[in-house]
């Protein structure tokens, strides 16, 4: 009764001079009312996002300029997958690159599509016992600052929508409460 | 040190035959390295999302086909703002339309950009003491099914990434714990 049947899919490429690219699908379905309905769906790559906790229950966050808000935002670390990269490897790689941390216990919490209109998923992780081991390893055009905060303070930021990665944060918090590995 | 300065903004319109539209901005900035960097940013309208609780702590959810995943997804109710609509009014309107519920206490929890690359924000709400009062009031091309679940079950779905609206759910849960109005 809720199902749509796909009848057509068209790929649209948008290209900027600087090599900037965006790919969109135009998907056509027959809906439950037997009428055609079309949707634009962004082709996005998957990404990882990590709740990174130290043995003293401190959280590593990053500050980064974001072009949507045109503001510097406070976020859980993370980033896009490399082609064919395993999500666990991506989580430890992004953690290392963006914060210099290593963790002996990186736990997959869940995976969710970014929005109803994208092909991309965010894979959420909890990294326990994080230790600073490396210098940051950022891309040439990547500028961010690491911020360390107490878990309680981050919880308040998350509860009020003042951080990016609220879902990953609370999923990680639930895991800490319920998973014996995390004690 | 993290700041970007905007030097140009270009609007791109993508149009499907069926009246389907998508608007994208190409934003050009000078970055911290004094080099130009361009980004595509989606022009999206704001939306609301509601954790709807009954006096018996049951949660109203909706099931809906989504074109990104091409699957029927379980979600917290919500939807896009009408032009110039107040976010509180939008929350009670969407709650009524999608679930038939009214609430005597609708609390704004926070507002977040959907992604780093959009102009649109999601406004999260907690609706307490929800009572079934109306029939659903859906658009001609809107097909959804209401699902009612215990709070504990929804918490488990959210903690494992098996629901859309994880951020709103946990923000609402924190509010219930800390706000005297909710007791």
Short mmCIF file of C-alpha atoms in Angstrom, two decimals:
data_model
loop_
_atom_site.label_atom_id
_atom_site.label_comp_id
_atom_site.label_asym_id
_atom_site.label_seq_id
_atom_site.Cartn_x
_atom_site.Cartn_y
_atom_site.Cartn_z
CA UNK A 1 0.00 0.00 0.00
CA UNK A 2 3.01 2.25 0.55
CA UNK A 3 5.17 0.86 -2.23
CA UNK A 4 6.51 2.70 -5.27
CA UNK A 5 7.77 0.94 -8.41
CA UNK A 6 10.74 2.50 -10.18
CA UNK A 7 10.27 2.94 -13.93
CA UNK A 8 13.17 5.22 -14.88
CA UNK A 9 16.39 6.68 -13.61
CA UNK A 10 18.41 9.47 -15.20
CA UNK A 11 21.80 10.73 -14.09
CA UNK A 12 22.53 14.46 -14.14
CA UNK A 13 26.09 15.75 -13.86
CA UNK A 14 26.74 19.28 -12.67
CA UNK A 15 30.25 20.51 -13.15
CA UNK A 16 32.07 23.61 -11.93
CA UNK A 17 35.17 25.01 -13.67
CA UNK A 18 37.38 24.19 -10.70
CA UNK A 19 36.76 20.46 -11.04
CA UNK A 20 33.86 20.67 -8.60
CA UNK A 21 31.29 17.99 -9.37
CA UNK A 22 27.84 17.03 -8.24
CA UNK A 23 25.80 14.08 -9.39
CA UNK A 24 22.05 13.86 -9.12
CA UNK A 25 19.60 11.12 -10.06
CA UNK A 26 16.16 11.85 -11.39
CA UNK A 27 14.15 8.82 -10.33
CA UNK A 28 10.66 8.15 -11.70
CA UNK A 29 8.27 5.87 -9.84
CA UNK A 30 4.68 4.69 -10.12
CA UNK A 31 3.15 5.47 -6.73
CA UNK A 32 0.40 3.78 -4.72
CA UNK A 33 -2.12 5.98 -6.58
CA UNK A 34 -0.90 4.54 -9.93
CA UNK A 35 0.42 7.95 -10.93
CA UNK A 36 3.99 8.76 -11.90
CA UNK A 37 6.04 10.72 -9.39
CA UNK A 38 9.59 11.98 -9.92
CA UNK A 39 12.23 12.75 -7.33
CA UNK A 40 15.71 14.24 -7.41
CA UNK A 41 18.13 12.15 -5.36
CA UNK A 42 21.72 13.24 -4.65
CA UNK A 43 24.46 10.73 -5.40
CA UNK A 44 26.60 11.07 -2.27
CA UNK A 45 29.41 8.94 -0.99
CA UNK A 46 29.15 7.22 2.37
CA UNK A 47 30.91 8.69 5.38
CA UNK A 48 31.85 7.78 8.93
CA UNK A 49 31.35 9.74 12.15
CA UNK A 50 32.99 8.87 15.45
CA UNK A 51 32.25 9.49 19.12
CA UNK A 52 35.87 9.48 20.33
CA UNK A 53 36.26 8.94 24.09
CA UNK A 54 39.44 8.98 26.15
CA UNK A 55 39.94 6.74 29.22
CA UNK A 56 38.93 9.80 31.30
CA UNK A 57 35.62 10.13 29.36
CA UNK A 58 36.64 13.21 27.45
CA UNK A 59 35.30 13.73 23.92
CA UNK A 60 37.39 14.87 20.96
CA UNK A 61 35.57 17.24 18.64
CA UNK A 62 36.57 19.30 15.61
CA UNK A 63 35.76 22.84 14.58
CA UNK A 64 35.43 23.45 10.89
CA UNK A 65 34.04 26.07 8.50
CA UNK A 66 30.96 24.78 6.69
CA UNK A 67 29.70 26.30 3.42
CA UNK A 68 25.99 25.66 4.11
CA UNK A 69 25.79 27.68 7.32
CA UNK A 70 28.87 29.77 6.38
CA UNK A 71 29.88 29.35 10.01
CA UNK A 72 32.50 27.47 11.99
CA UNK A 73 30.68 24.44 13.38
CA UNK A 74 31.49 22.07 16.21
CA UNK A 75 31.32 18.46 15.07
CA UNK A 76 32.15 14.90 15.91
CA UNK A 77 35.14 13.86 13.79
CA UNK A 78 34.54 11.95 10.57
CA UNK A 79 34.57 12.17 6.82
CA UNK A 80 33.99 10.49 3.48
CA UNK A 81 34.98 6.96 2.61
CA UNK A 82 37.75 6.36 0.11
CA UNK A 83 36.68 4.22 -2.89
CA UNK A 84 35.86 0.66 -1.73
CA UNK A 85 37.12 1.41 1.76
CA UNK A 86 35.92 -0.75 4.66
CA UNK A 87 33.86 1.34 7.09
CA UNK A 88 35.88 0.24 10.14
CA UNK A 89 39.13 1.20 8.44
CA UNK A 90 37.59 4.51 7.39
CA UNK A 91 36.60 5.22 11.00
CA UNK A 92 40.11 4.63 12.36
CA UNK A 93 41.66 6.53 9.44
CA UNK A 94 39.43 9.59 9.88
CA UNK A 95 39.96 9.50 13.65
CA UNK A 96 43.72 9.49 13.16
CA UNK A 97 43.75 12.17 10.43
CA UNK A 98 41.40 14.62 12.10
CA UNK A 99 42.36 14.19 15.77
CA UNK A 100 45.66 12.23 15.89
CA UNK A 101 43.95 9.60 18.08
CA UNK A 102 44.22 5.84 18.08
CA UNK A 103 41.69 3.56 19.75
CA UNK A 104 41.89 -0.14 20.67
CA UNK A 105 38.10 -0.56 20.45
CA UNK A 106 36.15 0.92 17.56
CA UNK A 107 32.52 -0.23 17.58
CA UNK A 108 30.04 0.17 14.72
CA UNK A 109 26.80 1.64 16.09
CA UNK A 110 24.60 1.80 13.01
CA UNK A 111 24.26 3.23 9.52
CA UNK A 112 21.68 5.70 8.25
CA UNK A 113 20.94 7.49 4.97
CA UNK A 114 21.76 11.21 5.36
CA UNK A 115 18.29 12.20 4.21
CA UNK A 116 15.31 10.73 2.33
CA UNK A 117 16.80 12.12 -0.90
CA UNK A 118 20.35 10.79 -1.06
CA UNK A 119 22.13 7.55 -1.93
CA UNK A 120 24.73 8.20 0.81
CA UNK A 121 24.88 6.71 4.28
CA UNK A 122 26.53 7.83 7.48
CA UNK A 123 28.16 5.01 9.47
CA UNK A 124 28.33 5.87 13.18
CA UNK A 125 31.09 4.57 15.44
CA UNK A 126 32.15 4.63 19.07
CA UNK A 127 35.92 4.73 19.69
CA UNK A 128 36.95 3.86 23.25
CA UNK A 129 40.23 4.38 25.12
CA UNK A 130 41.40 6.94 22.60
CA UNK A 131 45.01 8.09 23.01
CA UNK A 132 46.78 10.94 21.22
CA UNK A 133 49.44 9.24 19.16
CA UNK A 134 49.87 11.15 15.91
CA UNK A 135 49.95 14.66 14.52
CA UNK A 136 46.91 15.66 12.49
CA UNK A 137 47.10 14.59 8.84
CA UNK A 138 44.85 16.98 6.91
CA UNK A 139 44.27 17.48 3.20
CA UNK A 140 45.78 20.61 1.62
CA UNK A 141 42.39 22.31 1.62
CA UNK A 142 41.23 21.01 5.01
CA UNK A 143 41.33 23.35 8.00
CA UNK A 144 40.11 22.27 11.37
CA UNK A 145 40.83 22.65 15.04
CA UNK A 146 40.56 19.92 17.65
CA UNK A 147 38.51 20.71 20.76
CA UNK A 148 38.41 18.44 23.83
CA UNK A 149 35.41 18.58 26.14
CA UNK A 150 33.94 16.64 29.04
CA UNK A 151 31.27 14.11 28.13
CA UNK A 152 28.69 15.95 30.24
CA UNK A 153 29.25 19.20 28.39
CA UNK A 154 28.98 17.52 25.00
CA UNK A 155 25.76 15.86 26.11
CA UNK A 156 24.30 19.28 26.83
CA UNK A 157 25.46 20.63 23.46
CA UNK A 158 23.91 17.62 21.71
CA UNK A 159 20.63 17.80 23.63
CA UNK A 160 20.19 21.39 22.46
CA UNK A 161 21.18 20.90 18.82
CA UNK A 162 24.45 22.80 19.19
CA UNK A 163 26.76 20.21 17.70
CA UNK A 164 26.88 18.22 14.46
CA UNK A 165 26.59 14.47 15.03
CA UNK A 166 23.82 14.34 17.64
CA UNK A 167 22.67 10.92 16.44
CA UNK A 168 26.14 9.37 16.62
CA UNK A 169 26.71 10.93 20.06
CA UNK A 170 23.57 9.47 21.65
CA UNK A 171 23.94 6.12 19.87
CA UNK A 172 27.42 5.90 21.39
CA UNK A 173 26.14 6.89 24.81
CA UNK A 174 23.51 4.12 24.68
CA UNK A 175 26.21 1.63 23.69
CA UNK A 176 28.35 2.62 26.67
CA UNK A 177 25.40 2.03 28.98
CA UNK A 178 24.42 -1.34 27.60
CA UNK A 179 27.55 -3.01 26.23
CA UNK A 180 29.71 -4.86 28.77
CA UNK A 181 32.79 -4.35 26.54
CA UNK A 182 32.68 -0.66 27.31
CA UNK A 183 33.11 -0.98 31.07
CA UNK B 1 42.51 30.71 11.20
CA UNK B 2 39.51 28.61 10.16
CA UNK B 3 37.56 31.34 8.41
CA UNK B 4 36.55 31.50 4.75
CA UNK B 5 35.56 34.72 2.97
CA UNK B 6 32.79 34.45 0.37
CA UNK B 7 33.60 36.08 -2.96
CA UNK B 8 30.87 34.76 -5.26
CA UNK B 9 27.57 32.95 -5.27
CA UNK B 10 25.80 31.55 -8.29
CA UNK B 11 22.33 29.98 -8.36
CA UNK B 12 21.72 26.89 -10.50
CA UNK B 13 18.18 25.75 -11.29
CA UNK B 14 17.54 22.16 -12.27
CA UNK B 15 14.11 21.46 -13.66
CA UNK B 16 12.28 18.26 -14.48
CA UNK B 17 9.39 18.09 -16.96
CA UNK B 18 6.88 17.24 -14.25
CA UNK B 19 7.44 20.55 -12.44
CA UNK B 20 10.10 18.97 -10.26
CA UNK B 21 12.66 21.57 -9.23
CA UNK B 22 15.98 21.66 -7.44
CA UNK B 23 18.03 24.72 -6.63
CA UNK B 24 21.74 24.66 -5.94
CA UNK B 25 24.17 27.40 -5.01
CA UNK B 26 27.74 27.40 -6.21
CA UNK B 27 29.58 29.33 -3.49
CA UNK B 28 33.15 30.53 -3.96
CA UNK B 29 35.30 31.36 -0.95
CA UNK B 30 38.88 32.40 -0.22
CA UNK B 31 40.10 29.87 2.32
CA UNK B 32 42.62 30.11 5.18
CA UNK B 33 45.36 29.21 2.66
CA UNK B 34 44.41 32.26 0.53
CA UNK B 35 43.28 29.98 -2.28
CA UNK B 36 39.84 29.94 -3.85
CA UNK B 37 37.61 27.00 -3.01
CA UNK B 38 34.16 26.33 -4.45
CA UNK B 39 31.32 24.33 -2.95
CA UNK B 40 27.89 23.23 -4.15
CA UNK B 41 25.24 23.92 -1.51
CA UNK B 42 21.64 22.72 -1.85
CA UNK B 43 18.90 25.30 -1.35
CA UNK B 44 16.49 23.38 0.87
CA UNK B 45 13.51 24.52 2.86
CA UNK B 46 13.43 24.13 6.62
CA UNK B 47 11.44 21.32 8.17
CA UNK B 48 10.16 20.16 11.54
CA UNK B 49 10.41 16.75 13.20
CA UNK B 50 8.45 15.73 16.27
CA UNK B 51 8.88 13.20 19.07
CA UNK B 52 5.16 12.64 19.76
CA UNK B 53 4.42 11.06 23.15
CA UNK B 54 1.06 10.00 24.56
CA UNK B 55 0.24 10.22 28.29
CA UNK B 56 1.14 6.50 28.46
CA UNK B 57 4.61 7.18 26.96
CA UNK B 58 3.84 5.66 23.60
CA UNK B 59 5.51 7.09 20.50
CA UNK B 60 3.73 7.83 17.22
CA UNK B 61 5.83 7.05 14.15
CA UNK B 62 5.17 7.01 10.42
CA UNK B 63 6.17 4.57 7.71
CA UNK B 64 6.84 6.07 4.31
CA UNK B 65 8.53 5.13 1.03
CA UNK B 66 11.71 7.13 0.50
CA UNK B 67 13.31 7.60 -2.93
CA UNK B 68 16.92 7.68 -1.66
CA UNK B 69 16.88 4.22 -0.08
CA UNK B 70 13.97 3.04 -2.27
CA UNK B 71 12.62 1.44 0.88
CA UNK B 72 9.79 2.02 3.32
CA UNK B 73 11.38 3.75 6.29
CA UNK B 74 10.24 4.21 9.88
CA UNK B 75 10.42 7.85 10.90
CA UNK B 76 9.41 10.40 13.47
CA UNK B 77 6.59 12.51 11.99
CA UNK B 78 7.44 15.86 10.40
CA UNK B 79 7.75 17.72 7.14
CA UNK B 80 8.60 20.92 5.32
CA UNK B 81 7.58 24.39 6.44
CA UNK B 82 5.02 26.33 4.43
CA UNK B 83 6.31 29.72 3.20
CA UNK B 84 6.94 32.06 6.17
CA UNK B 85 5.38 29.56 8.56
CA UNK B 86 6.26 29.76 12.25
CA UNK B 87 8.14 26.63 13.33
CA UNK B 88 5.83 25.93 16.30
CA UNK B 89 2.77 26.15 14.06
CA UNK B 90 4.48 23.90 11.52
CA UNK B 91 5.16 21.32 14.24
CA UNK B 92 1.54 21.17 15.38
CA UNK B 93 0.30 21.20 11.75
CA UNK B 94 2.56 18.33 10.66
CA UNK B 95 1.69 16.37 13.80
CA UNK B 96 -2.01 16.76 13.07
CA UNK B 97 -1.72 16.01 9.33
CA UNK B 98 0.53 12.96 9.60
CA UNK B 99 -0.77 11.35 12.80
CA UNK B 100 -4.09 13.02 13.67
CA UNK B 101 -2.68 13.98 17.08
CA UNK B 102 -3.04 17.14 19.11
CA UNK B 103 -0.73 18.09 21.97
CA UNK B 104 -1.12 20.68 24.73
CA UNK B 105 2.66 21.05 25.12
CA UNK B 106 4.91 21.33 22.07
CA UNK B 107 8.48 22.19 23.06
CA UNK B 108 11.23 23.33 20.67
CA UNK B 109 14.36 21.28 21.31
CA UNK B 110 16.84 22.78 18.87
CA UNK B 111 17.53 23.46 15.19
CA UNK B 112 20.27 22.01 13.02
CA UNK B 113 21.36 22.27 9.39
CA UNK B 114 20.61 18.97 7.60
CA UNK B 115 24.20 18.69 6.42
CA UNK B 116 27.30 20.86 5.93
CA UNK B 117 26.14 21.48 2.35
CA UNK B 118 22.59 22.78 2.62
CA UNK B 119 20.81 26.01 3.48
CA UNK B 120 17.99 24.07 5.20
CA UNK B 121 17.50 23.42 8.87
CA UNK B 122 15.59 20.77 10.78
CA UNK B 123 13.71 22.08 13.82
CA UNK B 124 13.22 19.36 16.44
CA UNK B 125 10.23 19.29 18.78
CA UNK B 126 8.85 17.29 21.69
CA UNK B 127 5.05 16.97 21.81
CA UNK B 128 3.68 15.80 25.14
CA UNK B 129 0.26 14.44 26.15
CA UNK B 130 -0.61 13.67 22.52
CA UNK B 131 -4.20 12.59 21.93
CA UNK B 132 -5.77 11.22 18.73
CA UNK B 133 -8.27 13.85 17.68
CA UNK B 134 -8.34 14.03 13.90
CA UNK B 135 -8.19 11.85 10.82
CA UNK B 136 -4.96 12.03 8.86
CA UNK B 137 -4.83 14.91 6.37
CA UNK B 138 -2.36 13.90 3.68
CA UNK B 139 -1.41 15.49 0.37
CA UNK B 140 -2.68 13.79 -2.81
CA UNK B 141 0.74 12.26 -3.41
CA UNK B 142 1.55 11.46 0.22
CA UNK B 143 1.24 7.89 1.43
CA UNK B 144 2.11 6.91 4.94
CA UNK B 145 1.08 4.61 7.73
CA UNK B 146 1.02 5.48 11.41
CA UNK B 147 2.80 3.07 13.77
CA UNK B 148 2.56 3.29 17.57
CA UNK B 149 5.35 1.82 19.69
CA UNK B 150 6.50 1.84 23.31
CA UNK B 151 9.17 4.40 24.17
CA UNK B 152 11.59 1.64 25.16
CA UNK B 153 11.29 -0.07 21.79
CA UNK B 154 11.82 3.18 19.90
CA UNK B 155 14.89 3.88 22.02
CA UNK B 156 16.36 0.60 20.90
CA UNK B 157 15.54 1.32 17.24
CA UNK B 158 17.16 4.76 17.56
CA UNK B 159 20.25 3.47 19.37
CA UNK B 160 20.90 1.09 16.47
CA UNK B 161 20.23 3.50 13.62
CA UNK B 162 16.99 1.78 12.59
CA UNK B 163 14.78 4.83 12.55
CA UNK B 164 14.89 8.28 10.92
CA UNK B 165 15.02 11.11 13.46
CA UNK B 166 17.54 9.71 15.96
CA UNK B 167 18.70 13.22 16.92
CA UNK B 168 15.17 14.50 17.61
CA UNK B 169 14.35 11.34 19.57
CA UNK B 170 17.28 11.60 21.97
CA UNK B 171 17.00 15.40 22.29
CA UNK B 172 13.38 14.84 23.36
CA UNK B 173 14.38 12.12 25.80
CA UNK B 174 16.92 14.44 27.43
CA UNK B 175 14.26 17.14 27.72
CA UNK B 176 11.89 14.75 29.47
CA UNK B 177 14.62 13.92 31.98
CA UNK B 178 15.64 17.48 32.75
CA UNK B 179 12.60 19.71 32.24
CA UNK B 180 10.16 19.95 35.17
CA UNK B 181 7.32 20.83 32.74
CA UNK B 182 7.44 17.30 31.42
CA UNK B 183 6.67 15.57 34.70
#
